Structure formats: structure tokens, C-alpha cells
Coordinates of C-alpha atoms in Angstrom, one line a residue:
X223 CA -0.5 140.5 98.3
X224 CA 0.9 137.3 95.9
X225 CA 4.2 134.9 96.5
X226 CA 5.5 133.8 93.4
X227 CA 9.1 131.4 92.7
X228 CA 10.9 131.0 89.7
X229 CA 10.1 128.1 88.1
X230 CA 13.5 126.9 87.7
X231 CA 13.4 125.5 91.6
X232 CA 12.4 121.8 91.5
X233 CA 8.9 122.7 93.4
X234 CA 7.0 125.8 92.1
X235 CA 5.2 127.8 94.8
X236 CA 2.7 130.6 94.7
X237 CA 0.4 132.5 97.3
X238 CA -2.3 134.8 97.1
X239 CA -4.2 136.4 100.1
X240 CA -7.2 138.7 99.4
X241 CA -10.1 140.8 101.5
X242 CA -13.2 138.8 101.9
X243 CA -16.2 140.9 100.8
X244 CA -17.3 142.0 104.4
X245 CA -14.1 144.3 104.3
X246 CA -14.4 144.5 100.8
X247 CA -17.8 146.2 101.3
X248 CA -16.8 148.6 104.8
X249 CA -13.3 148.8 103.4
X250 CA -11.0 147.4 105.6
X251 CA -8.0 145.8 104.1
X252 CA -7.2 142.8 104.5
X253 CA -5.8 140.8 107.7
X254 CA -4.1 138.2 106.2
X255 CA -0.4 137.2 105.0
X256 CA 1.3 134.6 104.0
X257 CA 5.4 134.5 102.7
X258 CA 7.8 131.8 101.8
X259 CA 11.3 131.4 101.9
X260 CA 13.7 129.0 99.8
X261 CA 16.9 127.7 101.8
X262 CA 19.4 126.5 99.6
X263 CA 21.8 125.4 102.7
X264 CA 18.8 123.2 103.2
X265 CA 17.5 122.3 100.1
X266 CA 13.7 123.4 101.8
X267 CA 11.3 125.5 101.2
X268 CA 9.4 127.1 104.0
X269 CA 5.6 128.8 103.9
X270 CA 3.7 130.6 106.2
X271 CA 0.3 131.8 106.2
X272 CA -1.5 134.2 109.4
X273 CA -5.3 135.2 109.9
X274 CA -5.2 138.6 111.6
X275 CA -8.1 138.3 113.9
X276 CA -11.1 140.7 112.8
X277 CA -12.0 142.5 115.9
X278 CA -8.6 143.1 116.7
X279 CA -6.9 147.2 115.7
X280 CA -3.6 146.0 114.7
X281 CA -4.4 142.1 113.2
X282 CA -3.1 142.9 109.3
X283 CA 0.0 144.1 110.9
X284 CA 0.3 141.2 113.4
X285 CA 0.3 138.7 110.9
X286 CA 2.3 140.3 108.5
X287 CA 5.0 139.8 111.7
X288 CA 4.1 136.5 112.7
X289 CA 4.4 134.9 108.9
X290 CA 7.8 137.3 108.5
X291 CA 9.2 136.3 111.9
X292 CA 8.6 132.4 111.0
X293 CA 9.8 132.4 107.8
X294 CA 13.1 134.2 109.4
X295 CA 13.8 132.0 112.0
X296 CA 12.7 128.4 110.7
X297 CA 14.8 129.7 107.5
X298 CA 18.4 130.5 109.7
X299 CA 18.0 127.0 112.0
X300 CA 17.8 125.0 108.7
X301 CA 20.2 126.9 107.2
X302 CA 22.3 126.5 110.3
X303 CA 21.6 122.8 111.2
X304 CA 20.4 121.2 108.1
X305 CA 17.3 119.6 107.8
X306 CA 16.5 116.4 110.1
X307 CA 16.6 113.6 109.6
X308 CA 13.9 112.2 112.7
X309 CA 10.5 112.5 113.8
X310 CA 11.8 113.3 116.7
X311 CA 14.1 115.9 115.4
X312 CA 11.7 117.6 113.4
X313 CA 9.3 118.0 116.4
X314 CA 12.5 119.3 118.6
X315 CA 13.5 121.4 115.8
X316 CA 9.6 122.6 114.6
X317 CA 9.5 123.0 118.5
X318 CA 11.8 124.7 119.9
X319 CA 11.8 127.6 116.7
X320 CA 8.1 127.8 117.7
X321 CA 8.8 128.8 121.4
X322 CA 11.3 131.2 120.0
X323 CA 8.7 132.2 117.3
X324 CA 6.3 133.4 120.8
X325 CA 8.6 135.0 122.3
X326 CA 10.0 137.1 119.7
X327 CA 6.2 138.2 118.4
X328 CA 5.7 139.1 122.2
X329 CA 8.8 141.3 122.0
X330 CA 8.2 142.8 118.9
X331 CA 4.6 143.7 120.0
X332 CA 5.4 144.9 122.7
X333 CA 7.6 147.4 121.3
X334 CA 5.0 147.8 118.3
X335 CA 2.0 148.9 120.7
X336 CA 0.7 149.7 124.3
X337 CA -1.5 146.7 123.8
X338 CA 0.1 143.2 122.7
X339 CA -3.4 141.3 122.1
X340 CA -4.4 144.4 119.3
X341 CA -1.8 142.3 117.3
X342 CA -4.0 138.6 117.9
X343 CA -3.2 136.4 114.3
X344 CA -2.9 132.8 113.9
X345 CA -0.3 131.2 112.2
X346 CA -0.2 128.0 110.4
X347 CA 3.6 127.0 108.7
X348 CA 5.5 124.1 107.1
X349 CA 8.9 123.1 106.1
X350 CA 8.8 121.2 102.8
X351 CA 12.2 119.6 102.5
X352 CA 11.1 116.4 100.4
X353 CA 9.8 113.9 101.4
X354 CA 9.7 115.4 104.4
X355 CA 6.9 117.8 105.6
X356 CA 7.0 119.4 108.9
X357 CA 4.3 121.5 110.2
X358 CA 3.7 123.8 113.1
X359 CA 0.3 125.7 113.9
X360 CA -1.8 127.5 116.0
X361 CA -5.6 129.0 115.2
X362 CA -7.6 127.8 112.6
X363 CA -5.8 127.4 109.6
X364 CA -5.1 124.2 107.6
X365 CA -3.1 122.0 105.7
X366 CA -3.9 119.8 102.4
X367 CA -0.9 117.5 101.5
X368 CA -1.1 115.7 98.1
X369 CA 0.5 112.7 97.6
X370 CA 1.1 110.3 94.0
X371 CA 1.3 107.5 95.8
X372 CA -2.1 107.3 96.1
X373 CA -4.7 107.2 93.5
X374 CA -7.6 109.5 93.2
X375 CA -9.6 112.1 95.8
X376 CA -7.3 109.5 98.4
X377 CA -4.2 111.9 97.4
X378 CA -5.8 114.7 99.4
X379 CA -5.0 113.7 102.8
X380 CA -6.0 116.9 105.4
X381 CA -2.7 116.7 107.6
X382 CA -3.0 119.9 109.4
X383 CA -6.9 120.4 111.4
X384 CA -9.2 123.1 111.0
X385 CA -11.5 124.4 113.0
X386 CA -15.1 126.0 111.3
X387 CA -15.0 129.6 109.8
X388 CA -15.8 132.5 110.7
X389 CA -15.6 136.3 109.8
X390 CA -15.1 137.3 113.3
X391 CA -12.9 133.8 115.5
X392 CA -12.9 135.5 118.6
X393 CA -12.4 131.9 120.7
X394 CA -9.7 130.9 118.0
X395 CA -6.0 130.6 120.1
X396 CA -3.7 133.5 118.8
X397 CA -0.2 133.4 118.9
X398 CA -0.7 136.6 121.4
X399 CA -3.1 134.8 124.0
X400 CA -1.9 133.1 126.7
X401 CA -2.3 129.6 125.5
X402 CA -0.2 130.2 122.4
X403 CA 2.2 127.5 124.2
X404 CA -0.1 124.8 125.1
X405 CA -2.5 124.8 122.2
X406 CA 0.3 124.3 119.0
X407 CA 0.2 121.6 116.9
X408 CA 4.0 120.6 115.8
X409 CA 3.7 117.5 113.7
X410 CA 6.0 116.0 111.1
X411 CA 5.2 113.2 107.6
X412 CA 7.6 111.4 105.6
X413 CA 6.3 111.0 101.9
X414 CA 7.9 109.4 99.2
X415 CA 4.8 110.2 97.1
X416 CA 4.3 113.9 97.9
X417 CA 3.8 115.9 95.3
X418 CA 1.8 118.9 97.0
X419 CA 0.8 121.2 99.2
X420 CA -1.7 123.8 100.4
X421 CA -1.8 126.1 103.1
X422 CA -5.0 128.5 104.2
X423 CA -6.7 130.4 106.7
X424 CA -10.0 130.2 107.9
X425 CA -11.7 132.0 105.0
X426 CA -10.8 128.8 103.1
X427 CA -12.2 126.0 105.2
X428 CA -16.0 125.6 103.9
X429 CA -14.4 125.4 100.0
X430 CA -11.5 123.1 100.8
X431 CA -12.6 121.0 103.2
X432 CA -16.0 119.2 103.5
X433 CA -17.3 117.2 106.1
X434 CA -17.6 113.1 105.4
X435 CA -19.4 112.3 108.4
X436 CA -18.1 113.2 111.9
X437 CA -14.7 113.6 110.0
X438 CA -13.1 116.2 107.8
X439 CA -11.6 115.5 104.3
X440 CA -10.4 117.3 101.6
X441 CA -12.6 118.9 98.8
X442 CA -11.2 117.6 95.8
X443 CA -13.3 119.5 93.5
X444 CA -11.8 122.4 94.7
X445 CA -8.2 121.6 95.6
X446 CA -7.2 120.1 92.8
X447 CA -8.0 122.4 90.5
X448 CA -5.6 125.3 92.6
X449 CA -2.8 122.5 92.5
X450 CA -3.4 122.3 88.8
X451 CA -2.8 125.8 88.1
X452 CA 1.3 125.0 89.4
X453 CA 1.3 121.7 87.4
X454 CA 0.4 123.8 84.3
X455 CA 3.5 123.9 82.0
X456 CA 2.6 128.1 81.9
X457 CA 1.1 129.1 85.1
X458 CA -1.5 132.0 85.0
X459 CA -0.2 133.6 88.0
X460 CA -3.9 135.5 88.5
X461 CA -6.1 132.4 88.0
X462 CA -6.4 131.9 91.3
X463 CA -6.6 134.9 92.9
X464 CA -9.8 135.5 90.8
X465 CA -11.0 131.9 91.8
X466 CA -10.6 133.5 95.5
X467 CA -12.6 136.5 94.7
X468 CA -15.4 134.3 92.7
X469 CA -18.7 135.4 94.3
X470 CA -19.1 131.3 95.0
X471 CA -16.6 131.4 97.2
X472 CA -17.5 134.7 98.6
X473 CA -20.6 133.5 99.3
X474 CA -19.6 130.4 101.5
X475 CA -17.1 132.7 103.9
X476 CA -17.0 136.9 104.4
X477 CA -13.5 136.3 105.4
X478 CA -10.3 136.9 104.2
X479 CA -8.4 134.3 102.2
X480 CA -5.1 133.4 101.9
X481 CA -3.7 130.3 100.6
X482 CA 0.1 129.5 99.8
X483 CA 1.0 126.3 97.8
X484 CA 3.5 124.0 96.3
X485 CA 4.1 121.4 94.0
X486 CA 6.7 119.1 92.4
X487 CA 8.0 120.1 88.7
X488 CA 10.1 116.4 89.2
X489 CA 8.4 114.3 86.6

């Protein structure tokens, strides 16, 4: 699945999900999903990625449901109430929206089948309302932000945590888990230098994140070229998918891989 936003927007957005070689080998569909919406009334973008649990029968449906509900719910809240102007207001908006999301996900999956756990999926979502960035995450996805106020490799910041990746992450917490409300991460940042953001599922962790001692940091040699594809005057919409399917990336993880990124087009 690919998400592309017309270049008339102040932020250029691109997303793609590709199956891991383990799923390609076994003829299994990609169980990741991504979705984006621009909320005109609030001047904000909502971006979401989800990773369906590899061991669950209907996790691909769960991932698609998760990103769809997230974009619709957050979009409606922003359209109705506007963009928050303080950290406390951001956390109130995000936490309340997430509680409603968990309830909506549970209600929808209970109607879709007898076993809601079959739809298990993680979720990582951001609201991009420059210079604010709001974050909601459950599970093992990650968010990387780029700031033009910081030169060189220090321009990339891991603002959403990520766990070690694997093809089957049974230990992850999902939207359908009992701990979905207690283990969620809700946060925000204010950065006038914000010029890019990248969301990814755990299949990209080995390529996108490196360990500097015990501290995880963005892998600039991987992330910067990705953001650079949208910085280009004429982006190639197929280049990101080709990169994610490259043998060198596939060798790092057999899992499905999804990224959704946005870069500023302002001078």
C-alpha cells in the first residue's frame, strides 16, 4: 500500500508498506498498514502506521482497521477543536482520543469475528501541526524527527521508542491487549526547526536505528536518504519501495516493513 500527498501541500507526505521476505516466501499477505490525512480545518497532518501480529489470523485486517480508526478519530477531534497550544493540552487531546480508539477498535473487532485477539496490531501515530508534533504509540513502532536547528547527524532524533525487531513479536503490546491503556506512550514536542518526520514499524528497526552503547539513535545513513527522496524537486514515488525490498534491507529483518514520512516544503 502506498500513500502519496500532492505537492501543493506545505508538507510532502509519502508512505509505503512492503511484505517481508518471510511472507513472500510463504505466500502470506503483508500485515502492516499505513494511512495519512490532512485536516484542513486545523492545518494538521495525521499519520499512522500499524503492524499486525504475525501469529494472529486476521492481523492484516487489524492493522488496516487501526490506522483507519486513528486517522478518522484524530482528524475529527482536530477539526472540531483545533490544534492544541500547550503540552498539557496536547496530552489531553491525545490521551482522550487514544482511549476512544481502543474502545472503538474493541467494538469493531468484536463485530468482525468471535476472537478479537485475532486482529492484534500495534499502532504508532503522530499529529504534525508545525511546530508541534504529537505522538501516540502502542507496541514496537518508532518515530524519528529531523530538526534543521541541529547540524549533521544530530539533526535526527528518536522521539518514539522502539523495541528489537523480530518476525513474530508475541511479547509486544497490541491494541487488543489487556495492557493497551496502561502501556501506551503519549507525548509531544515543540520544535521551530522541525523539517521532517518518519514513522516505521518494527521490521525497519534494524536498518533505521543503531545502538550507541545502551542508547538507541537514528541511523543517519539510512534515514537521511529516505527523507531526501521527498526533499527532491521531483520525487520518485517508487524509490522507497525499491529500497525497502532491497536484499541488504531484507537480510536485516524478515518482517513486513512500513514507513510513513513527511518533509517540509517551506524554504
